[in-house]
Amino acid sequence: MNNPTAGPDELPIVPGQSQFGPRVDAFDERIDELLEQLRGHPIADRVFSTASHVGDFSLIWHGIGIARGIAKGRPDQVIVLAMMLGAESLIVNQGVKRLFRRERPTQTGDDRLRVRQPRTSSFPSGHASSAAFAAMVLSGWDGPKAGMIWWKVAAIVGISRAYVRIHHGSDVVAGAVVGTMLGLVGRRIAKRLAP
């Protein structure tokens, strides 16, 4: 729904359906149909709603960064990851999202699940972007075995946003692509700053 009286932190948004064409709409509808088969299952609801919550403000990635830094004795990597997550968030949420201003599938999420109401537009998903970005940077430090864990966590966080109906499926895919691309650059910077 358009909000012509949006405040300085809120962007006027345009309808999400058909903004990117019928193929994207069909993809989004198919993803929602698939996720609807899981919605209402207590374990799936708990996993995905929790993942959505801990993805807010990249809390899960800051927590992982701190725990990992303590375990490895690498406070430098904790600081570098935190700074880079902040930069990634700024680029995506205040940069890329302003180019598209896509309306979310719902303003408050699925009625069966509680989620924080976001104030930015829908495309791309910031949760999916930060998750892919963090997984890419952490994989660069930890190698492929640990990297598999980071990518699995990233996938759950990204999917959670379509699951709770605060993002379209295509928003999540685009967020993962953007986060991966930024993460490729971030990984090089991270290895130089905290090898």
Coordinates of N, CA, C and O in Angstrom, one line a residue:
M1 N 0.8 -1.2 0.0 CA 0.0 0.0 0.0 C 0.9 1.2 0.0 O 1.9 1.3 0.7
N2 N 0.6 2.2 -0.8 CA 1.4 3.4 -0.9 C 1.1 4.3 0.4 O 0.1 4.3 0.9
N3 N 2.2 5.0 0.8 CA 2.1 5.8 1.9 C 2.5 7.2 1.6 O 3.7 7.6 1.7
P4 N 1.6 8.1 1.0 CA 2.1 9.4 0.6 C 2.5 10.3 1.7 O 3.2 11.3 1.5
T5 N 2.2 10.0 2.9 CA 2.6 10.8 4.1 C 3.8 10.2 4.8 O 4.0 10.4 6.0
A6 N 4.6 9.5 4.1 CA 5.8 8.8 4.7 C 6.7 9.9 5.3 O 6.9 10.9 4.7
G7 N 7.2 9.5 6.4 CA 8.2 10.4 7.1 C 9.5 10.3 6.5 O 9.7 9.6 5.5
P8 N 10.5 11.0 7.0 CA 11.9 11.1 6.4 C 12.5 9.7 6.4 O 13.4 9.4 5.5
D9 N 12.2 8.8 7.3 CA 12.8 7.5 7.4 C 12.0 6.5 6.5 O 12.4 5.3 6.4
E10 N 10.8 6.8 6.1 CA 10.0 5.9 5.3 C 10.0 6.4 3.8 O 9.9 7.6 3.5
L11 N 10.1 5.4 2.9 CA 10.1 5.7 1.5 C 8.7 5.5 0.9 O 8.0 4.5 1.3
P12 N 8.2 6.3 0.0 CA 7.0 6.0 -0.7 C 7.3 4.7 -1.5 O 8.4 4.6 -2.1
I13 N 6.4 3.8 -1.6 CA 6.7 2.5 -2.3 C 5.7 2.3 -3.4 O 4.6 2.8 -3.3
V14 N 6.1 1.5 -4.3 CA 5.2 1.2 -5.4 C 4.8 -0.2 -5.3 O 5.5 -1.0 -4.7
P15 N 3.6 -0.6 -5.9 CA 3.1 -2.0 -5.8 C 4.2 -3.0 -6.2 O 4.8 -2.8 -7.3
G16 N 4.3 -4.1 -5.5 CA 5.3 -5.1 -5.8 C 4.9 -6.0 -7.0 O 5.7 -6.4 -7.8
Q17 N 3.6 -6.3 -7.1 CA 3.1 -7.1 -8.2 C 3.3 -6.4 -9.5 O 3.0 -5.3 -9.7
S18 N 3.8 -7.2 -10.5 CA 4.0 -6.7 -11.8 C 5.1 -5.7 -12.0 O 5.3 -5.2 -13.1
Q19 N 5.7 -5.2 -11.0 CA 6.8 -4.3 -11.1 C 7.9 -4.8 -11.9 O 8.6 -4.2 -12.7
F20 N 8.2 -6.1 -11.7 CA 9.3 -6.8 -12.4 C 8.8 -7.7 -13.5 O 9.6 -8.5 -14.1
G21 N 7.5 -7.8 -13.8 CA 7.0 -8.6 -14.8 C 6.3 -9.8 -14.4 O 6.5 -10.3 -13.2
P22 N 5.6 -10.5 -15.3 CA 4.8 -11.7 -14.9 C 5.6 -12.9 -14.5 O 5.1 -13.7 -13.7
R23 N 6.8 -13.0 -15.1 CA 7.6 -14.2 -14.7 C 8.1 -14.1 -13.3 O 8.1 -15.1 -12.6
V24 N 8.5 -12.9 -12.9 CA 8.9 -12.7 -11.5 C 7.7 -12.9 -10.5 O 7.8 -13.6 -9.5
D25 N 6.5 -12.4 -10.9 CA 5.3 -12.6 -10.1 C 5.0 -14.1 -10.0 O 4.6 -14.5 -8.9
A26 N 5.1 -14.8 -11.1 CA 4.8 -16.3 -11.1 C 5.8 -17.0 -10.1 O 5.4 -17.9 -9.4
F27 N 7.1 -16.6 -10.2 CA 8.1 -17.1 -9.3 C 7.8 -16.9 -7.9 O 7.8 -17.8 -7.0
D28 N 7.4 -15.6 -7.6 CA 7.1 -15.3 -6.2 C 5.8 -16.0 -5.7 O 5.8 -16.5 -4.6
E29 N 4.8 -16.2 -6.6 CA 3.7 -16.9 -6.2 C 4.0 -18.4 -5.9 O 3.5 -19.0 -5.0
R30 N 4.8 -19.0 -6.7 CA 5.2 -20.4 -6.6 C 6.0 -20.6 -5.3 O 5.7 -21.6 -4.5
I31 N 6.9 -19.7 -5.0 CA 7.7 -19.8 -3.7 C 6.7 -19.7 -2.5 O 6.8 -20.4 -1.6
D32 N 5.8 -18.8 -2.6 CA 4.8 -18.6 -1.5 C 4.0 -19.8 -1.3 O 3.7 -20.3 -0.2
E33 N 3.6 -20.5 -2.4 CA 2.8 -21.7 -2.4 C 3.6 -22.8 -1.7 O 3.0 -23.6 -0.9
L34 N 4.8 -22.9 -2.1 CA 5.7 -24.0 -1.5 C 5.9 -23.7 0.0 O 5.8 -24.7 0.8
L35 N 6.1 -22.5 0.4 CA 6.3 -22.2 1.8 C 5.0 -22.3 2.6 O 5.1 -22.7 3.8
E36 N 3.9 -22.1 2.0 CA 2.6 -22.2 2.7 C 2.4 -23.7 3.1 O 1.7 -23.9 4.1
Q37 N 3.0 -24.6 2.4 CA 2.9 -26.0 2.8 C 3.6 -26.3 4.1 O 3.2 -27.3 4.8
L38 N 4.5 -25.4 4.5 CA 5.2 -25.6 5.8 C 4.7 -24.7 6.9 O 4.8 -25.1 8.1
R39 N 4.1 -23.6 6.5 CA 3.6 -22.7 7.5 C 2.5 -23.4 8.4 O 1.7 -24.1 7.8
G40 N 2.5 -23.1 9.6 CA 1.6 -23.8 10.6 C 2.2 -25.0 11.2 O 1.7 -25.4 12.2
H41 N 3.3 -25.5 10.7 CA 4.0 -26.6 11.3 C 4.9 -26.0 12.5 O 5.7 -25.1 12.2
P42 N 4.7 -26.5 13.7 CA 5.4 -25.8 14.9 C 6.9 -25.7 14.7 O 7.4 -24.6 15.1
I43 N 7.5 -26.7 14.2 CA 9.0 -26.6 14.1 C 9.4 -25.6 13.1 O 10.3 -24.8 13.3
A44 N 8.8 -25.7 11.9 CA 9.1 -24.8 10.8 C 8.8 -23.4 11.2 O 9.6 -22.5 11.0
D45 N 7.7 -23.1 11.8 CA 7.3 -21.8 12.3 C 8.4 -21.3 13.3 O 8.8 -20.1 13.2
R46 N 8.8 -22.1 14.2 CA 9.8 -21.7 15.2 C 11.1 -21.4 14.6 O 11.7 -20.4 14.8
V47 N 11.6 -22.3 13.7 CA 12.9 -22.1 13.1 C 12.9 -20.8 12.2 O 13.8 -20.0 12.4
F48 N 11.9 -20.7 11.4 CA 12.0 -19.5 10.4 C 11.6 -18.2 11.1 O 12.2 -17.2 10.7
S49 N 10.7 -18.2 12.0 CA 10.4 -16.9 12.7 C 11.6 -16.5 13.6 O 11.9 -15.3 13.6
T50 N 12.3 -17.5 14.2 CA 13.5 -17.2 15.0 C 14.6 -16.6 14.1 O 15.2 -15.6 14.4
A51 N 14.8 -17.3 13.0 CA 15.8 -16.9 12.0 C 15.5 -15.4 11.5 O 16.5 -14.6 11.4
S52 N 14.3 -15.1 11.3 CA 13.9 -13.8 10.9 C 14.3 -12.8 12.0 O 14.8 -11.7 11.7
H53 N 13.9 -13.1 13.2 CA 14.2 -12.2 14.3 C 15.7 -12.0 14.5 O 16.2 -10.8 14.7
V54 N 16.5 -13.1 14.6 CA 17.9 -12.9 14.8 C 18.7 -12.3 13.6 O 19.8 -11.9 13.8
G55 N 18.0 -12.3 12.5 CA 18.6 -11.6 11.3 C 18.4 -10.1 11.4 O 19.1 -9.4 10.6
D56 N 17.5 -9.6 12.2 CA 17.3 -8.2 12.3 C 18.6 -7.6 12.8 O 19.3 -8.0 13.7
F57 N 19.0 -6.5 12.1 CA 20.2 -5.7 12.4 C 21.5 -6.6 12.4 O 22.4 -6.3 13.0
S58 N 21.4 -7.8 11.6 CA 22.5 -8.7 11.5 C 22.9 -9.3 12.9 O 24.1 -9.6 13.1
L59 N 22.0 -9.3 13.9 CA 22.4 -9.8 15.2 C 23.0 -11.1 15.2 O 24.0 -11.4 15.9
I60 N 22.5 -12.1 14.4 CA 23.1 -13.4 14.4 C 24.5 -13.4 13.9 O 25.4 -14.1 14.4
W61 N 24.8 -12.5 12.9 CA 26.2 -12.5 12.4 C 27.2 -11.8 13.4 O 28.3 -12.1 13.5
H62 N 26.7 -10.8 14.1 CA 27.5 -10.1 15.1 C 27.8 -11.1 16.2 O 28.9 -11.2 16.7
G63 N 26.7 -11.9 16.6 CA 26.9 -12.9 17.7 C 27.9 -14.0 17.2 O 28.8 -14.4 18.0
I64 N 27.8 -14.5 16.0 CA 28.7 -15.5 15.5 C 30.1 -14.9 15.5 O 31.1 -15.5 15.8
G65 N 30.2 -13.6 15.0 CA 31.5 -13.0 14.9 C 32.2 -12.9 16.3 O 33.4 -13.2 16.4
I66 N 31.4 -12.5 17.3 CA 32.0 -12.4 18.7 C 32.4 -13.8 19.2 O 33.5 -13.9 19.7
A67 N 31.5 -14.8 19.1 CA 31.8 -16.1 19.6 C 33.0 -16.7 18.9 O 33.9 -17.3 19.6
R68 N 33.0 -16.5 17.6 CA 34.1 -17.0 16.8 C 35.4 -16.3 17.2 O 36.5 -16.9 17.3
G69 N 35.4 -15.0 17.4 CA 36.5 -14.2 17.7 C 37.1 -14.6 19.1 O 38.3 -14.7 19.3
I70 N 36.2 -14.9 20.1 CA 36.7 -15.3 21.4 C 37.3 -16.7 21.3 O 38.4 -16.9 21.8
A71 N 36.6 -17.6 20.6 CA 37.2 -19.0 20.4 C 38.5 -19.0 19.7 O 39.4 -19.8 20.1
K72 N 38.7 -18.2 18.8 CA 39.9 -18.2 18.0 C 41.0 -17.2 18.5 O 42.1 -17.1 17.9
G73 N 40.6 -16.4 19.4 CA 41.5 -15.3 19.9 C 41.8 -14.3 18.8 O 42.9 -13.8 18.7
R74 N 40.7 -13.9 18.1 CA 40.8 -13.0 17.0 C 39.9 -11.8 17.1 O 38.9 -11.6 16.4
P75 N 40.1 -10.9 18.1 CA 39.3 -9.7 18.2 C 39.3 -8.8 17.0 O 38.4 -8.1 16.7
D76 N 40.5 -8.9 16.3 CA 40.6 -8.1 15.1 C 39.5 -8.5 14.0 O 38.9 -7.6 13.4
Q77 N 39.3 -9.8 13.9 CA 38.3 -10.2 13.0 C 36.8 -9.9 13.4 O 36.0 -9.6 12.6
V78 N 36.6 -9.8 14.7 CA 35.3 -9.4 15.2 C 35.0 -8.0 14.8 O 33.9 -7.6 14.3
I79 N 36.0 -7.1 15.0 CA 35.9 -5.7 14.7 C 35.7 -5.5 13.1 O 34.8 -4.7 12.7
V80 N 36.5 -6.2 12.4 CA 36.4 -6.1 10.9 C 35.1 -6.5 10.4 O 34.4 -5.9 9.6
L81 N 34.6 -7.7 10.9 CA 33.3 -8.2 10.5 C 32.2 -7.2 10.8 O 31.3 -6.9 10.0
A82 N 32.2 -6.6 12.0 CA 31.2 -5.7 12.5 C 31.2 -4.5 11.6 O 30.1 -4.0 11.2
M83 N 32.3 -3.9 11.3 CA 32.4 -2.7 10.5 C 32.0 -3.0 9.0 O 31.2 -2.2 8.4
M84 N 32.3 -4.2 8.5 CA 31.9 -4.5 7.2 C 30.5 -4.8 7.0 O 29.8 -4.4 6.0
L85 N 29.9 -5.4 8.0 CA 28.4 -5.6 8.0 C 27.7 -4.3 8.1 O 26.6 -4.1 7.4
G86 N 28.2 -3.3 8.8 CA 27.6 -2.0 8.8 C 27.7 -1.3 7.5 O 26.7 -0.7 7.0
A87 N 28.8 -1.4 6.8 CA 29.0 -0.9 5.5 C 28.0 -1.5 4.5 O 27.4 -0.9 3.6
E88 N 27.9 -2.9 4.5 CA 27.1 -3.6 3.6 C 25.6 -3.2 3.8 O 24.9 -3.0 2.9
S89 N 25.2 -3.1 5.1 CA 23.8 -2.6 5.4 C 23.5 -1.3 4.8 O 22.5 -1.0 4.3
L90 N 24.5 -0.4 5.0 CA 24.3 1.0 4.4 C 24.1 1.0 2.9 O 23.2 1.6 2.4
I91 N 25.0 0.2 2.2 CA 24.9 0.1 0.8 C 23.6 -0.4 0.3 O 22.9 0.1 -0.6
V92 N 23.1 -1.5 1.0 CA 21.9 -2.2 0.5 C 20.7 -1.4 1.0 O 19.8 -1.1 0.1
N93 N 20.6 -1.1 2.2 CA 19.3 -0.5 2.8 C 19.1 1.0 2.4 O 18.0 1.4 2.2
Q94 N 20.2 1.7 2.3 CA 20.1 3.1 2.0 C 20.5 3.4 0.6 O 20.3 4.6 0.1
G95 N 21.0 2.4 -0.1 CA 21.4 2.6 -1.5 C 20.5 1.8 -2.5 O 19.7 2.4 -3.1
V96 N 20.8 0.5 -2.6 CA 20.1 -0.3 -3.5 C 18.6 -0.3 -3.4 O 17.8 -0.1 -4.4
K97 N 18.1 -0.4 -2.1 CA 16.6 -0.4 -1.9 C 15.9 0.9 -2.4 O 14.8 0.8 -2.9
R98 N 16.6 2.0 -2.3 CA 16.0 3.2 -2.8 C 15.8 3.3 -4.3 O 15.1 4.1 -4.8
L99 N 16.5 2.5 -5.0 CA 16.4 2.4 -6.4 C 15.1 1.7 -6.9 O 14.6 2.0 -8.0
F100 N 14.6 0.8 -6.0 CA 13.5 0.0 -6.4 C 12.2 0.3 -5.7 O 11.1 0.4 -6.3
R101 N 12.2 0.5 -4.4 CA 11.0 0.9 -3.6 C 9.9 0.0 -3.9 O 8.7 0.4 -4.0
R102 N 10.1 -1.3 -3.8 CA 9.1 -2.3 -4.1 C 8.3 -2.5 -2.8 O 8.8 -2.6 -1.7
E103 N 7.0 -2.7 -3.0 CA 6.1 -2.9 -1.8 C 6.3 -4.4 -1.4 O 6.5 -5.3 -2.1
R104 N 6.2 -4.5 -0.1 CA 6.3 -5.9 0.5 C 5.1 -6.7 0.3 O 4.0 -6.1 0.1
P105 N 5.1 -8.0 0.3 CA 3.9 -8.8 0.2 C 2.9 -8.5 1.2 O 1.7 -8.6 1.0
T106 N 3.4 -8.2 2.4 CA 2.5 -7.8 3.5 C 3.3 -6.7 4.3 O 4.5 -6.7 4.3
Q107 N 2.6 -5.8 5.0 CA 3.3 -4.8 5.8 C 3.7 -5.3 7.1 O 4.6 -4.8 7.7
T108 N 3.0 -6.3 7.6 CA 3.3 -6.8 9.0 C 3.6 -8.2 9.1 O 3.8 -8.8 10.2
G109 N 3.8 -8.9 7.9 CA 4.1 -10.3 7.9 C 2.9 -11.2 8.0 O 1.8 -10.7 8.1
D110 N 3.1 -12.5 8.0 CA 2.0 -13.4 8.1 C 1.3 -13.3 9.4 O 2.0 -13.2 10.4
D111 N 0.0 -13.3 9.4 CA -0.8 -13.1 10.7 C -0.5 -14.2 11.7 O -0.7 -13.9 12.9
R112 N 0.0 -15.3 11.3 CA 0.3 -16.4 12.2 C 1.6 -16.3 12.9 O 2.0 -17.0 13.8
L113 N 2.5 -15.4 12.4 CA 3.8 -15.2 12.9 C 4.1 -13.8 13.3 O 3.6 -12.9 12.6
R114 N 4.9 -13.6 14.3 CA 5.2 -12.2 14.8 C 6.6 -11.8 14.2 O 7.6 -12.5 14.3
V115 N 6.6 -10.7 13.5 CA 7.9 -10.1 13.0 C 7.9 -8.6 13.2 O 6.9 -8.0 13.4
R116 N 9.1 -8.1 13.2 CA 9.3 -6.7 13.3 C 8.9 -6.1 12.0 O 9.3 -6.6 10.9
Q117 N 8.2 -5.0 12.0 CA 7.8 -4.3 10.8 C 8.9 -3.4 10.3 O 9.3 -2.5 10.9
P118 N 9.4 -3.8 9.1 CA 10.5 -3.0 8.5 C 10.0 -1.7 8.0 O 8.9 -1.5 7.7
R119 N 11.0 -0.8 7.8 CA 10.7 0.6 7.4 C 11.2 0.9 6.0 O 11.0 1.9 5.4
T120 N 12.0 0.0 5.4 CA 12.5 0.2 4.1 C 11.7 -0.6 3.1 O 10.8 -1.4 3.5
S121 N 12.0 -0.5 1.8 CA 11.3 -1.2 0.8 C 11.7 -2.6 0.7 O 12.6 -3.0 1.4
S122 N 11.0 -3.4 -0.1 CA 11.2 -4.8 -0.1 C 12.4 -5.4 -0.9 O 12.9 -6.4 -0.5
F123 N 12.7 -4.7 -2.0 CA 13.7 -5.3 -2.9 C 15.1 -4.6 -2.8 O 15.1 -3.4 -3.0
P124 N 16.1 -5.3 -2.6 CA 16.3 -6.7 -2.3 C 16.2 -6.9 -0.8 O 16.2 -6.0 0.0
S125 N 16.1 -8.2 -0.4 CA 16.1 -8.5 1.1 C 17.4 -8.2 1.7 O 18.4 -8.7 1.4
G126 N 17.3 -7.3 2.7 CA 18.5 -6.9 3.5 C 19.0 -8.1 4.3 O 20.2 -8.3 4.5
H127 N 18.1 -8.9 4.9 CA 18.5 -10.1 5.7 C 19.3 -11.1 4.8 O 20.3 -11.6 5.2
A128 N 18.7 -11.3 3.6 CA 19.4 -12.3 2.7 C 20.8 -11.7 2.2 O 21.7 -12.5 2.1
S129 N 20.8 -10.4 2.0 CA 22.1 -9.8 1.6 C 23.1 -9.9 2.6 O 24.3 -10.3 2.4
S130 N 22.8 -9.5 3.9 CA 23.8 -9.5 4.9 C 24.2 -10.9 5.3 O 25.3 -11.2 5.6
A131 N 23.2 -11.9 5.1 CA 23.5 -13.3 5.4 C 24.5 -13.8 4.4 O 25.5 -14.5 4.8
A132 N 24.3 -13.6 3.1 CA 25.3 -14.0 2.1 C 26.6 -13.3 2.2 O 27.7 -13.9 2.1
F133 N 26.6 -12.0 2.6 CA 27.8 -11.3 2.8 C 28.6 -11.8 3.9 O 29.8 -12.1 3.8
A134 N 28.0 -12.1 5.1 CA 28.7 -12.6 6.2 C 29.2 -14.0 5.9 O 30.3 -14.3 6.3
A135 N 28.4 -14.9 5.3 CA 28.8 -16.2 4.9 C 30.1 -16.2 4.0 O 31.0 -17.0 4.2
M136 N 30.1 -15.2 3.1 CA 31.2 -15.1 2.2 C 32.5 -14.7 2.9 O 33.6 -15.3 2.8
V137 N 32.4 -13.7 3.8 CA 33.5 -13.2 4.6 C 34.0 -14.3 5.5 O 35.2 -14.5 5.6
L138 N 33.1 -14.9 6.3 CA 33.5 -15.9 7.3 C 34.1 -17.1 6.6 O 35.1 -17.7 7.1
S139 N 33.6 -17.5 5.4 CA 34.2 -18.6 4.7 C 35.6 -18.3 4.2 O 36.4 -19.2 4.2
G140 N 35.8 -17.0 3.9 CA 37.2 -16.7 3.5 C 38.2 -16.8 4.6 O 39.3 -17.2 4.4
W141 N 37.8 -16.6 5.9 CA 38.6 -16.8 7.0 C 38.7 -18.3 7.4 O 39.8 -18.7 7.8
D142 N 37.6 -18.9 7.4 CA 37.5 -20.3 8.0 C 37.7 -21.4 7.0 O 37.8 -22.6 7.5
G143 N 37.6 -21.2 5.7 CA 37.8 -22.3 4.8 C 36.4 -23.0 4.5 O 35.4 -22.7 5.0
P144 N 36.5 -23.9 3.5 CA 35.3 -24.5 3.0 C 34.4 -25.3 4.0 O 33.2 -25.3 3.9
K145 N 35.1 -26.0 4.9 CA 34.3 -26.9 5.8 C 33.4 -26.0 6.7 O 32.2 -26.3 6.8
A146 N 34.0 -25.1 7.4 CA 33.2 -24.2 8.2 C 32.3 -23.3 7.3 O 31.2 -23.0 7.7
G147 N 32.8 -23.0 6.1 CA 32.0 -22.2 5.2 C 30.6 -22.8 4.9 O 29.6 -22.1 4.8
M148 N 30.6 -24.2 4.9 CA 29.3 -24.9 4.6 C 28.3 -24.5 5.7 O 27.1 -24.4 5.5
I149 N 28.8 -24.4 7.0 CA 27.9 -24.1 8.1 C 27.4 -22.7 7.9 O 26.2 -22.4 8.1
W150 N 28.3 -21.7 7.6 CA 27.9 -20.3 7.5 C 26.9 -20.2 6.3 O 25.9 -19.4 6.4
W151 N 27.0 -20.9 5.2 CA 26.1 -20.8 4.1 C 24.7 -21.4 4.4 O 23.7 -20.9 4.0
K152 N 24.7 -22.5 5.2 CA 23.5 -23.1 5.7 C 22.7 -22.1 6.6 O 21.5 -21.9 6.4
V153 N 23.4 -21.5 7.5 CA 22.8 -20.5 8.3 C 22.2 -19.3 7.5 O 21.1 -18.9 7.7
A154 N 23.0 -18.9 6.5 CA 22.6 -17.8 5.7 C 21.4 -18.2 4.9 O 20.5 -17.3 4.7
A155 N 21.3 -19.4 4.4 CA 20.1 -19.8 3.6 C 18.9 -19.8 4.5 O 17.8 -19.4 4.1
I156 N 19.0 -20.3 5.7 CA 17.8 -20.3 6.6 C 17.3 -18.8 6.9 O 16.2 -18.6 6.9
V157 N 18.3 -18.0 7.2 CA 17.9 -16.5 7.4 C 17.3 -15.9 6.2 O 16.2 -15.3 6.3
G158 N 17.8 -16.2 5.0 CA 17.2 -15.6 3.8 C 15.8 -16.1 3.6 O 14.9 -15.4 3.3
I159 N 15.7 -17.4 3.6 CA 14.4 -18.1 3.3 C 13.3 -17.6 4.4 O 12.2 -17.5 4.1
S160 N 13.8 -17.4 5.6 CA 12.9 -17.0 6.7 C 12.1 -15.7 6.3 O 10.9 -15.6 6.7
R161 N 12.7 -14.8 5.5 CA 12.0 -13.6 5.2 C 10.8 -13.8 4.2 O 9.8 -13.1 4.3
A162 N 10.9 -14.8 3.3 CA 9.8 -15.1 2.5 C 8.8 -15.9 3.3 O 7.6 -15.8 3.1
Y163 N 9.3 -16.8 4.2 CA 8.4 -17.6 5.0 C 7.5 -16.8 5.9 O 6.3 -17.1 6.0
V164 N 8.0 -15.7 6.5 CA 7.2 -14.9 7.4 C 6.4 -13.8 6.5 O 5.7 -13.0 7.1
R165 N 6.5 -13.9 5.2 CA 5.8 -13.0 4.3 C 6.1 -11.5 4.4 O 5.3 -10.7 4.3
I166 N 7.4 -11.2 4.7 CA 7.8 -9.8 4.8 C 8.6 -9.5 3.5 O 8.9 -8.4 3.3
H167 N 8.9 -10.5 2.7 CA 9.6 -10.4 1.5 C 9.0 -11.3 0.4 O 8.6 -12.4 0.8
H168 N 9.1 -10.9 -0.8 CA 8.8 -11.8 -1.9 C 10.0 -12.8 -2.1 O 11.1 -12.4 -1.7
G169 N 9.8 -13.9 -2.7 CA 10.9 -14.9 -3.0 C 12.0 -14.2 -3.8 O 13.2 -14.5 -3.6
S170 N 11.6 -13.4 -4.8 CA 12.6 -12.8 -5.7 C 13.4 -11.8 -4.9 O 14.6 -11.5 -5.3
D171 N 12.8 -11.2 -3.9 CA 13.6 -10.2 -3.0 C 14.8 -11.0 -2.3 O 15.9 -10.5 -2.2
V172 N 14.5 -12.2 -1.9 CA 15.4 -13.0 -1.2 C 16.6 -13.5 -2.1 O 17.8 -13.4 -1.8
V173 N 16.2 -13.9 -3.3 CA 17.2 -14.3 -4.3 C 18.1 -13.1 -4.7 O 19.3 -13.2 -4.7
A174 N 17.5 -12.0 -4.9 CA 18.2 -10.8 -5.3 C 19.1 -10.4 -4.1 O 20.3 -10.0 -4.3
G175 N 18.6 -10.4 -2.9 CA 19.5 -10.1 -1.7 C 20.7 -11.0 -1.6 O 21.8 -10.6 -1.4
A176 N 20.5 -12.3 -1.9 CA 21.6 -13.3 -1.8 C 22.6 -13.0 -2.9 O 23.8 -13.1 -2.6
V177 N 22.2 -12.6 -4.1 CA 23.1 -12.3 -5.2 C 23.9 -11.0 -4.8 O 25.1 -11.0 -4.9
V178 N 23.2 -10.0 -4.3 CA 23.8 -8.7 -4.0 C 24.8 -9.0 -2.8 O 26.0 -8.5 -2.9
G179 N 24.4 -9.7 -1.8 CA 25.3 -10.0 -0.7 C 26.5 -10.8 -1.1 O 27.6 -10.6 -0.6
T180 N 26.3 -11.7 -2.0 CA 27.5 -12.5 -2.5 C 28.5 -11.7 -3.2 O 29.7 -11.8 -3.0
M181 N 27.9 -10.8 -4.1 CA 28.8 -9.9 -4.9 C 29.6 -9.0 -3.9 O 30.8 -8.8 -4.1
L182 N 28.9 -8.4 -3.0 CA 29.6 -7.5 -2.0 C 30.5 -8.3 -1.2 O 31.6 -7.8 -0.8
G183 N 30.1 -9.5 -0.9 CA 31.0 -10.4 0.0 C 32.3 -10.8 -0.7 O 33.3 -11.0 0.0
L184 N 32.3 -10.9 -2.0 CA 33.5 -11.2 -2.8 C 34.5 -10.1 -2.6 O 35.7 -10.3 -2.4
V185 N 34.0 -8.9 -2.6 CA 34.9 -7.7 -2.4 C 35.3 -7.7 -0.9 O 36.5 -7.5 -0.5
G186 N 34.3 -7.9 0.0 CA 34.5 -7.8 1.4 C 35.5 -8.9 1.9 O 36.3 -8.6 2.8
R187 N 35.5 -10.1 1.3 CA 36.4 -11.1 1.7 C 37.8 -10.7 1.4 O 38.7 -10.9 2.3
R188 N 38.1 -10.0 0.3 CA 39.5 -9.6 0.0 C 39.9 -8.5 1.0 O 41.1 -8.5 1.5
I189 N 39.0 -7.6 1.3 CA 39.3 -6.5 2.3 C 39.6 -7.2 3.6 O 40.5 -6.8 4.3
A190 N 38.7 -8.1 4.0 CA 38.8 -8.7 5.4 C 40.1 -9.4 5.5 O 40.8 -9.4 6.6
K191 N 40.6 -10.1 4.5 CA 41.8 -10.9 4.6 C 43.0 -10.0 4.7 O 44.1 -10.3 5.2
R192 N 42.9 -8.8 4.1 CA 44.0 -7.8 4.2 C 44.0 -7.1 5.6 O 45.1 -6.9 6.2
L193 N 42.8 -6.8 6.1 CA 42.8 -6.1 7.4 C 43.0 -7.1 8.6 O 43.5 -6.6 9.6
A194 N 42.5 -8.3 8.5 CA 42.6 -9.3 9.6 C 42.9 -10.6 9.0 O 42.0 -11.5 9.0
P195 N 44.1 -10.9 8.5 CA 44.5 -12.1 7.9 C 44.4 -13.3 8.8 O 44.5 -13.2 10.0

